[in-house]
Amino acid sequence: MQPSPAQPRSAQPRVTAVLVTANGGEHLDRTLDALVAQTRHPDNLVVVDVGSTDGSTAELALGGSAGLVRLPAGRPFGEAVAAGEREAPTADGDDGTDAAPDEWLWLLGHDNAPAPTALAEMLSAVEIAPSVVVAGPKLVDTDDPARIRAFGESTTRAGRSLALVQDELDQGQHDRHTDVMGVSAAGMLVRRSVWRELRGFDPALPDVDAALDLCIRARLAGHRVAVVPEARVTSAGPIEEFGRKRVSEGRRVRLHRQAQLHRRLTYAPAGLLWLHWLLLVPTALVRAVGHLVAKHPAAVSGELAAALAVAFGGGVRRARANAARTRRVGWAAIEPLRVSWRRVHERRTTSRDVELARVEDAPIARASFLGDGGVWVVLAAAALSVVTLYPLLGTPAVTGGGLLPLSTSVGRLWQNVGYGWHSVGTGSTGPSDPFAAVLAVLGSITAWSPSTSVVVVLLLSFPLAALGAWFVVRKVTTRTWVPVVGAALYTITPTLVGAVTTGHLGAAIAHVLLPWLLLAVLEAHRSWAWASGASLLFAVVAASAPSLLPVLLVGWVVSLVVGWRRAHRRVFIPVPAAVLFLPLVLAQVARGNPLAVFADPGVPSATRAPSALQLAVGQPLPDWSGWLPATTPLGLAASVLPVAMAVLALPVVMLAVGALLGHRWAVAGAALVLALLGYATAFGATHLTVTGVGSTTTIVWPGSALSVTALGIVLAASIGIDVLPRTAPVTALVAAVFAGVAVTPAFAASTLGDTLLQPTTGRVLSAYVNAEAQANPDVGTLVVDPQTDGSLAVSLERGQGSTLDDQTTLDSTALRLSRSGAQLATLAGNLASRSGYDPEPALRELGISFVLLDDAPDADAAQQVHDRAAGAIGQDARFTSIGETTSGRLFHYEGHVDRVSTGSAATQATHVLYLLVLGVVFGAAALLAVPTAPRRRRATSNVIEAEEPATTFDEERDE
């Protein structure tokens, strides 16, 4: 390309075009052709190639007054323009530093193809307005020239840059507004003498806001900036995308925020500069939290990086000195050109209304919760819960099975979370179970009575399970009444009934949350709110039922593979759970017992293993949901009961398998695979014995894994009902009735008095011990429990007694007794029989002031060992008999005991640090999970205009 010879200076001003290209092969030829087609050609052309690797400039033929400058890849647009300007000759043809007053620079990118009259129109405009030293064209879309990409720039009162017109159909409606605060770098025409006076773009603003900053400094130097609506130049994208294939959201936020902060410090009054600098990082932290609340996590890193870069980058001092050197007028001169808060608010409101309208136009849900029976099945489940658990109504706490009351204070609940000192048994330092965090959150909800939260969870487990199942079944079905059947089937499964009636609190919580977790994982690709909700549910389910970790991880991996195109949101789902489990996993691995991670949290309780057939029909216990003790007097249990229970489960299984014959066989197949995965996990749990109960070990509770099986079967059966023809209602009714009959005895357990759950006031030990614990919270009580085989179970209670949040699987899964544990066993054995053993050193060292001899069970061997222990302790002069309590016979040791250590200062510091980590991780996830209004799109369709009245070039025509 060879521009036409330069015109005499008296005829027209001299123009040097600086064309910057960076891998612009897609646009460069069109831009060069557009330059050739100009009705007013530039006098000089400098092409600046920024490390192009696409061959677009390899064979570029330039001649005459055109030149080529090559820069390394990665150099910003502003530096490339500066290099091109230095290379271009001045009006006098020398390399001096002075430029003629009528010499101009025309800045273009490889995607800025100007219309044939673009340069002529801008030159005509500045000729009639001598005070205008920077002019900008109307930037239009490359593929759709009728759409405006950018037309003028301004700032808010806080300094945030805004495009006055952006992504709007061009109908000439903005052509009368010519005076603006700034224009884009693309297509900018700037007087060369002013460019040199202002020293070009600020090096600290390599891309974003570089042109705006130049225009503001030109305004403060006493000049004007204007747009020329008749001049049109194309643009393929914003300046931060120039020469880049893709700009991540985090990088985009960093570039814009860094530019805003840099300009804020550059323009700030000297007296307020240090205040602005000190607030950079704290403000960034607050804004990062705001990004999380707004479901914009990708912006967090960009926000923090921008603040740190501006605070410690060192470019502010140079920029302030340069701005002060050329300033001639005050900020009041450009204040009218800023955008008022009222107009910013109008813009945000309009954008929000557009987004809400778009959301409201989404497809209508298949079934209505209020209108299609969802609320009724939840209310029915609530009524069933009241009938089944009516003894718990009004009680402040519950005990029995795997349950104990919680600690009486919220502070104590959180003290038992994480790494620290745990008083269970003889006391130890180590990580808590992840379930302790769940209990702490529950107890904090009912802070006036933490144990009440456990009662509330048990009472609400049935209606909440129905609610979750209704929504997840609606996700995979089309008939409005099918979710009601699915919710009913999932609510009355033997796994939930068994978990509630046997005190397996974690299993009940997992059963309730599994449908919500599945729904959140399915929707995680849509928004960060769903993904963060899934991460929280994943952590709570894993903490409540660690045996589900294999299932959860397999499901997570499958979701990543299936939805790999949008896997970036699902990748982080297990992170909160990993933070919860990491200390416990490391501790169990160090002890050589990694499988103990899957142990059930809570009070260790003996569980008999069900058979493979019982697991296949969803029975977590070998009593067939209470049918075994009910039918034993009839003598039919061994032969008839397995067949009868299999028949009762047959309709649901047939519906689930029959769903494979319908058109949604793929979804049904996935649900059945989920059910099989749950069954395999349950079967493995019955062969994993890691928890010690007295002198024996017990299996991992298989009911949690069977909840996964139940969810998969219910989903598949619901799909089967949905695709069946006219027989669907009858089939669904039969399946629901049969499922209800299968668990009837379990629901009637409370009425018949055959339940492990017992209401309590929340007091674990006697009132006498509790009174002593008020003065000495670490007072020890040795509990001796006679066993049916003639042995003794020994435990050590601290303060007011062991609570549910005190329990830790590190203690219940220990492979061997610790030194203090062996000392405790030796002490109890010698106290329970006459011997020459001196118990005083052990009592003093372990801090034991009381001995509680539990009542013996109905067994001769247990009664004999009880009587022997009562006689031996009662005849020891060092013990005083307090008398009978609700739990057994209590003795008081009259000697002096030592205060028990509760952990070192380092242990307490580690505990606080771990709580802070949990707070950061789960706080961020919770903020992201909170639903908010739809976030505004970056490109908006409305217009902001400066409040200054429109100014045209006609005002200076006579100057």
Coordinates of N, CA, C and O in Angstrom, one line a residue, residues 7 24 47-48 56 116 192 225 314 379 450 466 488 553 571-572 659 680 684 756 810 826 866 884-885 937:
Q7 N 0.0 16.5 1.1 CA -0.5 17.8 0.6 C 0.3 18.9 1.3 O 0.8 18.8 2.3
G24 N -3.8 -10.3 13.4 CA -5.1 -9.7 12.9 C -5.3 -10.1 11.5 O -5.9 -9.3 10.7
V47 N 2.8 0.8 10.3 CA 2.2 -0.4 10.8 C 3.0 -1.0 11.9 O 4.2 -1.2 11.7
V48 N 2.4 -1.2 13.0 CA 3.2 -1.8 14.2 C 2.7 -3.2 14.4 O 1.5 -3.4 14.7
S56 N 0.2 -12.7 9.0 CA -0.6 -11.6 8.4 C 0.3 -10.5 7.9 O 0.0 -9.7 7.0
P116 N -15.1 5.1 4.0 CA -14.3 5.9 3.0 C -14.2 7.4 3.4 O -13.2 8.0 3.2
R192 N -0.9 15.8 17.3 CA 0.4 15.2 17.6 C 1.1 16.0 18.7 O 1.8 15.5 19.6
V225 N -12.6 17.5 23.8 CA -12.7 16.2 23.2 C -14.1 16.0 22.6 O -15.1 16.4 23.3
G314 N 3.7 0.8 41.6 CA 4.7 1.9 41.5 C 4.4 2.8 40.3 O 5.2 3.7 40.0
L379 N -47.6 -32.3 53.9 CA -48.4 -32.2 55.1 C -48.7 -33.6 55.6 O -48.7 -33.9 56.8
P450 N -29.5 -26.1 72.5 CA -29.0 -26.8 71.4 C -29.5 -28.2 71.1 O -29.7 -28.6 69.9
A466 N -40.0 -35.8 51.9 CA -41.0 -35.8 50.9 C -40.9 -34.5 50.0 O -41.1 -34.6 48.8
A488 N -44.0 -39.9 48.2 CA -44.5 -40.8 49.2 C -43.7 -42.0 49.3 O -43.4 -42.5 50.4
L553 N -18.3 -39.4 45.4 CA -17.2 -39.1 44.5 C -17.4 -39.7 43.1 O -17.1 -39.1 42.1
V571 N -16.5 -28.7 39.1 CA -15.1 -29.1 39.5 C -15.0 -28.9 41.0 O -14.3 -29.6 41.7
F572 N -15.5 -27.8 41.5 CA -15.2 -27.4 42.9 C -16.2 -27.9 43.9 O -16.2 -27.6 45.1
A659 N -39.4 -49.0 33.3 CA -39.1 -47.7 32.8 C -38.0 -47.8 31.7 O -38.0 -46.9 30.8
A680 N -24.3 -51.8 46.2 CA -22.9 -52.3 46.4 C -22.3 -51.7 47.6 O -21.5 -52.3 48.4
G684 N -21.0 -53.6 51.0 CA -19.6 -53.5 51.5 C -19.6 -53.0 53.0 O -18.8 -53.4 53.8
L756 N -36.0 -47.2 70.5 CA -34.7 -46.9 71.2 C -34.7 -45.4 71.7 O -33.9 -45.1 72.6
L810 N -12.1 -41.2 66.1 CA -10.8 -41.5 66.4 C -10.7 -42.3 67.7 O -9.8 -43.2 67.8
T826 N -7.6 -50.9 83.9 CA -7.0 -51.5 85.1 C -7.7 -51.0 86.4 O -8.0 -51.8 87.3
H866 N -22.4 -57.0 88.7 CA -22.9 -55.8 89.3 C -22.8 -55.8 90.8 O -22.4 -54.9 91.5
E884 N -28.8 -44.2 94.9 CA -29.3 -44.6 93.6 C -29.7 -43.4 92.7 O -30.3 -42.4 93.3
T885 N -29.3 -43.4 91.5 CA -29.8 -42.4 90.5 C -30.6 -43.0 89.4 O -30.8 -44.2 89.4
R937 N -25.9 -8.1 32.3 CA -24.9 -8.4 31.3 C -23.9 -7.3 31.2 O -24.2 -6.2 31.5

